[in-house]
Amino acid sequence: MIPRSKPLRAVILLAVLGGAGSLIWALSNVRQGYEPRQPIYFRHSRMAGAPKWTVNAQGDSVNVGGSNIPCLYCHTMPYKGRHATVPSTAVCMNCHQTVGQNFEWVIKLKDYWARGEPIPWVKVHDLPDFVYFDHSTHMNAVTQEGKAKVACEDCHGKVQDMDVVKVQNAFNMGWCLTCHRKPEMGASTDCVVCHR
Ligand code: HEC
Ligand code: HEC
Ligand code: HEC
Ligand code: HEC
Ligand code: HEC
């Protein structure tokens, strides 16, 4: 039976996690900088980044930068649910039925689509299951003046400038708490808020 008292639950949690904890702690420092290779060389800089126009050898103006696609076009859920969610191939195909047909990786993308096979994207961020994190509560939190308290960038860095997404912060308990303790965040540091 799970005890109803919150302090008791926290003590039991401590006891249960204590053993595994030291191992997890040792491994957790590896997380910052994690930058797994993806099945498709998808570059956020090309899709979500700002355009950069140059003139090529033929004298044509070409965009070697990005297309300014908003994060929410592809990650549709961060204001609505726990997970920001990674887009399905159908979202890519909204444009790539017609756009960029000669690019090597667009051809590979269309092969997955034609086979009806989802792209096996490798998770970049992955908290342990005993931690509760919800994107929507973070994205919807506002100051008294109505300003958003956090932005994607505060946790994930400038993804729009990255070729390959890389973990920009420690994503361990100390990191969560450092932000939660800032008075302007008004966020709780109770164990049971994140361990429920
Ligand atoms: C055209 C669609 C698209 C746009 C626009 C886009 N993303 Fe992504 N994003 C993806 C795909 C596909 C992945 C999975 C592959 C990867 O990790 O690169 C991903 C992965 C991520 C991840 C890592 C997910 C994980 O596994 O932990 C983060 C963080 C992220 N995006 C943030 C952003 C932010 C912030 C923006 C806006 C600046 C943005 N994305 C714009 C498609 C998009
Ligand atoms: C809103 C339209 C749009 C969506 C949605 C979109 N793209 Fe693109 N994509 C573009 C444009 C525009 C280009 C640049 C084409 C050019 O330069 O001719 C491009 C280029 C690319 C390239 C080739 C350039 C490079 O980085 O090598 C790849 C690969 C690519 N997209 C993958 C994806 C994937 C994967 C998704 C879905 C997660 C996606 N795109 C969703 C518009 C889009
Ligand atoms: C307060 C910090 C924080 C902010 C702000 C934040 N994220 Fe995240 N994000 C995380 C954490 C923590 C995870 C890992 C969640 C997990 O493993 O359960 C994550 C995971 C993700 C993932 C991987 C899939 C998923 O949904 O879990 C994507 C994609 C992502 N974030 C995109 C975004 C985008 C886009 C924004 C802005 C709209 C954003 N995030 C804002 C902390 C944040
Ligand atoms: C950049 C600052 C920042 C970081 C980093 C951050 N948080 Fe938060 N967190 C907030 C803010 C702001 C709130 C909402 C405060 C309010 O109610 O206005 C919040 C609220 C919460 C809540 C309570 C609301 C809910 O969803 O039930 C939980 C749980 C939480 N955060 C978990 C985490 C975890 C776990 C991490 C680390 C993986 C984390 N946070 C990292 C700023 C942050
Ligand atoms: C703001 C969110 C947050 C709060 C509040 C929080 N934790 Fe954590 N906790 C985490 C995250 C995230 C991890 C995962 C760390 C990792 O994987 O590196 C974690 C991991 C742990 C672990 C596993 C061992 C370890 O050190 O990684 C224990 C035990 C733990 N927390 C106990 C507590 C106790 C006791 C409290 C109250 C004093 C507390 N936590 C408050 C987010 C939080």
XYZ file of C-alpha atoms and ligand atoms in Angstrom:
411
model
C 0.000 0.000 0.000
C 1.254 3.471 -0.831
C 1.225 5.682 2.293
C -0.951 8.772 1.921
C 1.295 11.057 3.968
C 3.565 13.032 1.683
C 6.624 13.237 4.006
C 6.450 9.474 4.567
C 6.265 8.870 0.841
C 9.338 11.033 0.356
C 11.272 9.089 3.003
C 10.361 5.782 1.379
C 11.312 7.205 -1.991
C 14.690 8.169 -0.577
C 15.239 4.671 0.784
C 14.196 2.974 -2.442
C 16.216 5.264 -4.672
C 19.217 5.493 -2.366
C 20.874 2.360 -3.696
C 20.313 2.980 -7.368
C 20.893 6.679 -6.774
C 24.648 6.678 -6.570
C 24.940 4.807 -9.834
C 22.437 7.116 -11.550
C 24.298 10.102 -10.163
C 27.576 8.832 -11.526
C 26.061 8.352 -14.944
C 24.105 11.594 -14.970
C 27.078 13.839 -15.598
C 27.459 12.208 -18.972
C 24.164 13.712 -20.123
C 25.223 17.282 -20.899
C 26.690 17.394 -24.381
C 24.925 14.171 -25.491
C 24.431 14.463 -29.242
C 23.297 11.145 -30.724
C 23.589 10.394 -34.429
C 20.124 10.383 -36.023
C 18.811 8.068 -38.777
C 18.227 11.138 -41.011
C 20.690 14.005 -40.977
C 18.005 16.490 -40.006
C 19.418 19.948 -39.325
C 17.394 22.302 -37.135
C 19.596 25.109 -38.474
C 18.200 24.496 -41.986
C 14.572 24.188 -40.920
C 14.086 26.370 -37.817
C 17.026 28.740 -38.289
C 17.054 32.208 -39.818
C 17.596 32.472 -43.592
C 21.086 33.386 -44.829
C 21.189 34.532 -48.431
C 24.317 34.351 -50.573
C 25.028 34.521 -54.282
C 26.342 31.293 -55.826
C 28.848 30.834 -58.687
C 26.035 31.160 -61.252
C 25.033 34.536 -59.796
C 21.747 33.214 -58.323
C 20.756 34.142 -54.843
C 20.466 31.032 -52.655
C 19.448 30.483 -49.040
C 22.177 28.585 -47.222
C 20.512 29.235 -43.855
C 17.183 28.108 -42.490
C 13.494 28.481 -43.303
C 12.337 30.026 -40.008
C 9.813 27.248 -39.373
C 8.409 27.804 -35.846
C 9.208 25.165 -33.223
C 5.483 24.604 -32.670
C 4.883 23.687 -36.303
C 6.708 20.415 -35.592
C 6.635 20.127 -31.792
C 2.916 20.630 -31.402
C 2.361 19.761 -27.740
C 4.595 21.731 -25.338
C 1.782 24.103 -24.314
C -0.766 21.290 -24.023
C 0.884 18.224 -22.533
C 3.779 16.667 -20.681
C 5.710 15.986 -23.857
C 6.645 18.438 -26.588
C 6.491 15.429 -28.992
C 8.627 14.721 -32.052
C 6.768 15.151 -35.374
C 5.618 12.217 -37.480
C 6.931 11.908 -41.036
C 3.564 13.207 -42.274
C 4.528 16.653 -40.938
C 7.759 16.594 -42.972
C 5.800 15.472 -46.030
C 3.575 18.575 -45.872
C 6.539 20.273 -47.538
C 8.759 17.490 -48.800
C 6.201 16.070 -51.216
C 7.444 18.984 -53.322
C 10.357 20.796 -51.628
C 14.048 19.828 -51.763
C 13.621 16.721 -53.924
C 17.316 16.487 -54.810
C 18.751 16.447 -51.312
C 20.209 13.076 -50.307
C 18.452 13.075 -46.909
C 15.115 14.198 -48.305
C 15.232 11.164 -50.615
C 15.927 8.924 -47.581
C 13.068 10.635 -45.746
C 10.707 9.848 -48.625
C 11.913 6.219 -48.632
C 10.771 5.836 -45.009
C 7.436 7.426 -45.956
C 7.006 5.165 -49.009
C 7.717 2.079 -46.866
C 5.227 3.285 -44.240
C 7.999 2.980 -41.660
C 8.328 5.570 -38.879
C 11.753 7.245 -38.659
C 13.497 5.763 -35.604
C 14.618 9.108 -34.115
C 16.966 8.608 -31.176
C 15.871 10.336 -27.948
C 18.225 13.126 -26.998
C 16.678 14.044 -23.622
C 15.347 11.280 -21.411
C 14.734 11.759 -17.695
C 14.467 8.706 -15.429
C 10.869 7.486 -14.968
C 10.803 8.459 -11.257
C 10.960 12.151 -12.186
C 7.830 14.050 -13.152
C 8.274 16.769 -15.753
C 5.542 18.528 -17.720
C 6.272 20.922 -20.604
C 2.854 22.573 -20.520
C 3.075 23.795 -16.911
C 6.477 25.313 -17.656
C 5.486 26.947 -20.932
C 2.246 28.358 -19.516
C 3.782 29.790 -16.322
C 3.637 33.595 -16.418
C 4.797 36.430 -14.166
C 2.309 38.912 -12.684
C 2.994 41.129 -15.701
C 1.909 38.246 -17.916
C 5.388 37.498 -19.290
C 6.338 33.857 -19.883
C 8.738 32.685 -17.155
C 10.637 30.259 -19.360
C 11.333 29.740 -23.063
C 12.510 26.655 -24.955
C 15.944 28.233 -25.118
C 16.361 28.421 -21.313
C 16.504 24.638 -21.143
C 17.443 23.518 -24.664
C 19.665 26.374 -25.863
C 19.532 27.843 -29.356
C 18.249 24.747 -31.167
C 17.541 26.845 -34.273
C 21.308 27.297 -34.698
C 22.202 23.618 -34.227
C 22.830 21.093 -36.953
C 22.475 18.178 -34.524
C 20.526 18.671 -31.282
C 22.838 18.492 -28.299
C 21.927 18.501 -24.598
C 22.850 21.992 -23.369
C 22.392 21.632 -19.606
C 22.990 18.995 -16.927
C 19.287 17.920 -16.826
C 19.872 16.511 -13.341
C 18.212 17.396 -10.048
C 20.676 20.159 -9.223
C 19.918 21.880 -12.498
C 16.131 21.726 -11.999
C 16.491 23.065 -8.458
C 18.826 25.919 -9.398
C 16.081 27.383 -11.540
C 13.232 26.490 -9.145
C 15.016 28.352 -6.328
C 15.156 31.633 -8.242
C 12.604 33.906 -6.541
C 11.219 35.196 -9.842
C 10.291 31.630 -10.875
C 8.009 31.022 -7.904
C 8.508 27.302 -8.399
C 8.348 24.661 -5.684
C 11.333 22.714 -4.335
C 9.209 20.093 -2.508
C 10.412 16.562 -3.191
C 6.899 15.381 -4.018
C 6.452 17.975 -6.749
C 9.007 16.195 -8.937
C 8.821 12.741 -7.320
C 5.148 11.821 -7.081
C 10.662 20.885 -39.342
C 10.346 20.332 -38.053
C 11.025 20.843 -36.804
C 11.132 22.145 -36.378
C 10.648 23.410 -37.061
C 11.773 22.092 -35.079
N 12.066 20.794 -34.757
Fe 12.941 20.146 -33.055
N 12.967 18.226 -33.774
C 12.440 17.821 -34.991
C 12.756 16.419 -35.205
C 12.381 15.593 -36.426
C 13.478 15.991 -34.064
C 14.051 14.588 -33.804
C 15.405 14.446 -34.443
C 16.476 15.210 -33.736
O 16.651 15.039 -32.520
O 17.156 16.026 -34.410
C 13.594 17.147 -33.188
C 14.243 17.151 -31.957
C 14.233 18.217 -31.058
C 14.741 18.162 -29.709
C 15.358 16.953 -29.039
C 14.288 15.936 -28.729
C 14.777 14.793 -27.881
O 14.816 13.661 -28.381
O 15.122 15.025 -26.717
C 14.560 19.391 -29.156
C 14.912 19.819 -27.753
C 13.965 20.221 -30.173
N 13.780 19.477 -31.318
C 13.650 21.554 -30.004
C 13.231 22.392 -31.028
C 13.109 23.835 -30.887
C 13.395 24.616 -29.625
C 12.675 24.314 -32.101
C 12.446 25.753 -32.517
C 13.598 26.635 -32.365
C 12.519 23.152 -32.983
N 12.883 22.029 -32.302
C 12.073 23.202 -34.296
C 11.725 18.617 -35.857
C 11.617 19.990 -35.792
C 7.239 24.067 -43.736
C 7.982 23.307 -44.721
C 8.949 22.218 -44.255
C 8.711 21.201 -43.355
C 7.453 20.930 -42.562
C 9.912 20.396 -43.331
N 10.853 20.920 -44.183
Fe 12.710 20.156 -44.551
N 13.089 21.691 -45.836
C 12.217 22.720 -46.127
C 12.889 23.671 -47.008
C 12.275 24.960 -47.576
C 14.177 23.151 -47.251
C 15.273 23.762 -48.105
C 15.111 23.306 -49.518
C 16.097 23.996 -50.437
O 17.034 24.635 -49.937
O 15.901 23.831 -51.640
C 14.261 21.899 -46.515
C 15.377 21.068 -46.507
C 15.459 19.851 -45.855
C 16.592 18.946 -45.939
C 17.815 19.137 -46.816
C 18.718 20.216 -46.305
C 19.691 19.683 -45.337
O 19.604 20.009 -44.155
O 20.534 18.890 -45.755
C 16.303 17.869 -45.115
C 17.158 16.646 -44.870
C 14.993 18.116 -44.528
N 14.501 19.324 -44.997
C 14.365 17.264 -43.648
C 13.121 17.494 -43.070
C 12.487 16.634 -42.091
C 13.081 15.341 -41.546
C 11.282 17.196 -41.772
C 10.256 16.720 -40.779
C 10.715 16.505 -39.422
C 11.165 18.424 -42.550
N 12.301 18.573 -43.307
C 10.066 19.276 -42.529
C 10.929 22.859 -45.689
C 10.299 22.036 -44.767
C 12.022 24.013 -18.074
C 12.849 23.335 -19.057
C 12.290 23.073 -20.428
C 11.702 23.964 -21.300
C 11.394 25.435 -21.072
C 11.419 23.222 -22.505
N 11.819 21.918 -22.360
Fe 11.759 20.456 -23.772
N 12.452 19.085 -22.428
C 12.777 19.379 -21.120
C 13.030 18.136 -20.413
C 13.385 18.018 -18.943
C 12.865 17.091 -21.357
C 13.003 15.594 -21.104
C 11.638 15.078 -20.719
C 11.598 13.600 -20.409
O 12.574 12.895 -20.606
O 10.536 13.157 -19.963
C 12.508 17.731 -22.620
C 12.253 17.043 -23.798
C 11.908 17.657 -24.999
C 11.675 16.964 -26.251
C 11.761 15.462 -26.443
C 10.397 14.803 -26.522
C 9.490 15.148 -25.382
O 8.507 15.804 -25.649
O 9.751 14.774 -24.231
C 11.364 17.909 -27.194
C 11.028 17.676 -28.646
C 11.383 19.199 -26.524
N 11.728 19.002 -25.190
C 11.096 20.400 -27.151
C 10.862 21.594 -26.468
C 10.333 22.805 -27.094
C 9.977 22.960 -28.569
C 10.232 23.750 -26.104
C 9.645 25.169 -26.188
C 8.283 25.262 -26.730
C 10.720 23.130 -24.871
N 11.071 21.828 -25.129
C 10.822 23.774 -23.637
C 12.866 20.633 -20.557
C 12.357 21.788 -21.109
C 14.506 27.600 -16.329
C 13.753 27.358 -15.132
C 13.262 25.960 -14.819
C 13.932 24.766 -14.971
C 15.321 24.527 -15.498
C 13.041 23.737 -14.466
N 11.861 24.287 -14.053
Fe 10.270 23.287 -13.258
N 9.256 25.025 -13.054
C 9.695 26.252 -13.469
C 8.617 27.211 -13.361
C 8.690 28.681 -13.732
C 7.508 26.504 -12.853
C 6.095 27.030 -12.602
C 5.990 27.929 -11.418
C 4.582 28.498 -11.403
O 3.692 27.799 -10.894
O 4.391 29.565 -11.976
C 7.946 25.127 -12.654
C 7.128 24.135 -12.145
C 7.472 22.802 -12.072
C 6.636 21.756 -11.541
C 5.240 21.970 -10.919
C 4.193 22.087 -11.988
C 3.840 20.748 -12.537
O 4.163 20.476 -13.676
O 3.255 19.943 -11.801
C 7.325 20.574 -11.679
C 6.853 19.178 -11.325
C 8.611 20.890 -12.276
N 8.663 22.260 -12.493
C 9.592 19.955 -12.571
C 10.836 20.279 -13.113
C 11.890 19.304 -13.362
C 11.793 17.830 -13.068
C 12.934 20.003 -13.885
C 14.279 19.481 -14.346
C 14.279 18.344 -15.247
C 12.539 21.396 -13.960
N 11.278 21.524 -13.480
C 13.365 22.392 -14.447
C 10.952 26.557 -13.950
C 11.953 25.643 -14.244
C 12.530 20.388 -9.419
C 12.454 18.960 -9.467
C 13.007 18.136 -8.313
C 12.806 18.311 -6.968
C 12.010 19.414 -6.289
C 13.456 17.207 -6.305
N 14.041 16.396 -7.237
Fe 15.037 14.654 -6.831
N 15.476 14.439 -8.799
C 15.090 15.293 -9.802
C 15.670 14.849 -11.049
C 15.500 15.508 -12.413
C 16.399 13.674 -10.755
C 17.160 12.798 -11.739
C 18.605 13.114 -11.641
C 19.434 12.440 -12.700
O 18.970 11.538 -13.382
O 20.582 12.871 -12.831
C 16.247 13.434 -9.335
C 16.829 12.364 -8.653
C 16.628 12.082 -7.322
C 17.153 10.926 -6.631
C 17.957 9.817 -7.279
C 19.421 9.905 -6.958
C 20.142 11.036 -7.534
O 20.775 11.768 -6.756
O 20.106 11.249 -8.755
C 16.769 11.010 -5.329
C 17.063 10.033 -4.202
C 16.007 12.252 -5.186
N 15.945 12.871 -6.430
C 15.454 12.702 -4.009
C 14.864 13.955 -3.847
C 14.453 14.514 -2.554
C 14.597 13.810 -1.211
C 13.921 15.742 -2.815
C 13.392 16.780 -1.815
C 14.400 17.289 -0.887
C 13.975 15.938 -4.275
N 14.558 14.839 -4.855
C 13.475 17.050 -4.913
C 14.272 16.404 -9.660
C 13.813 16.920 -8.461
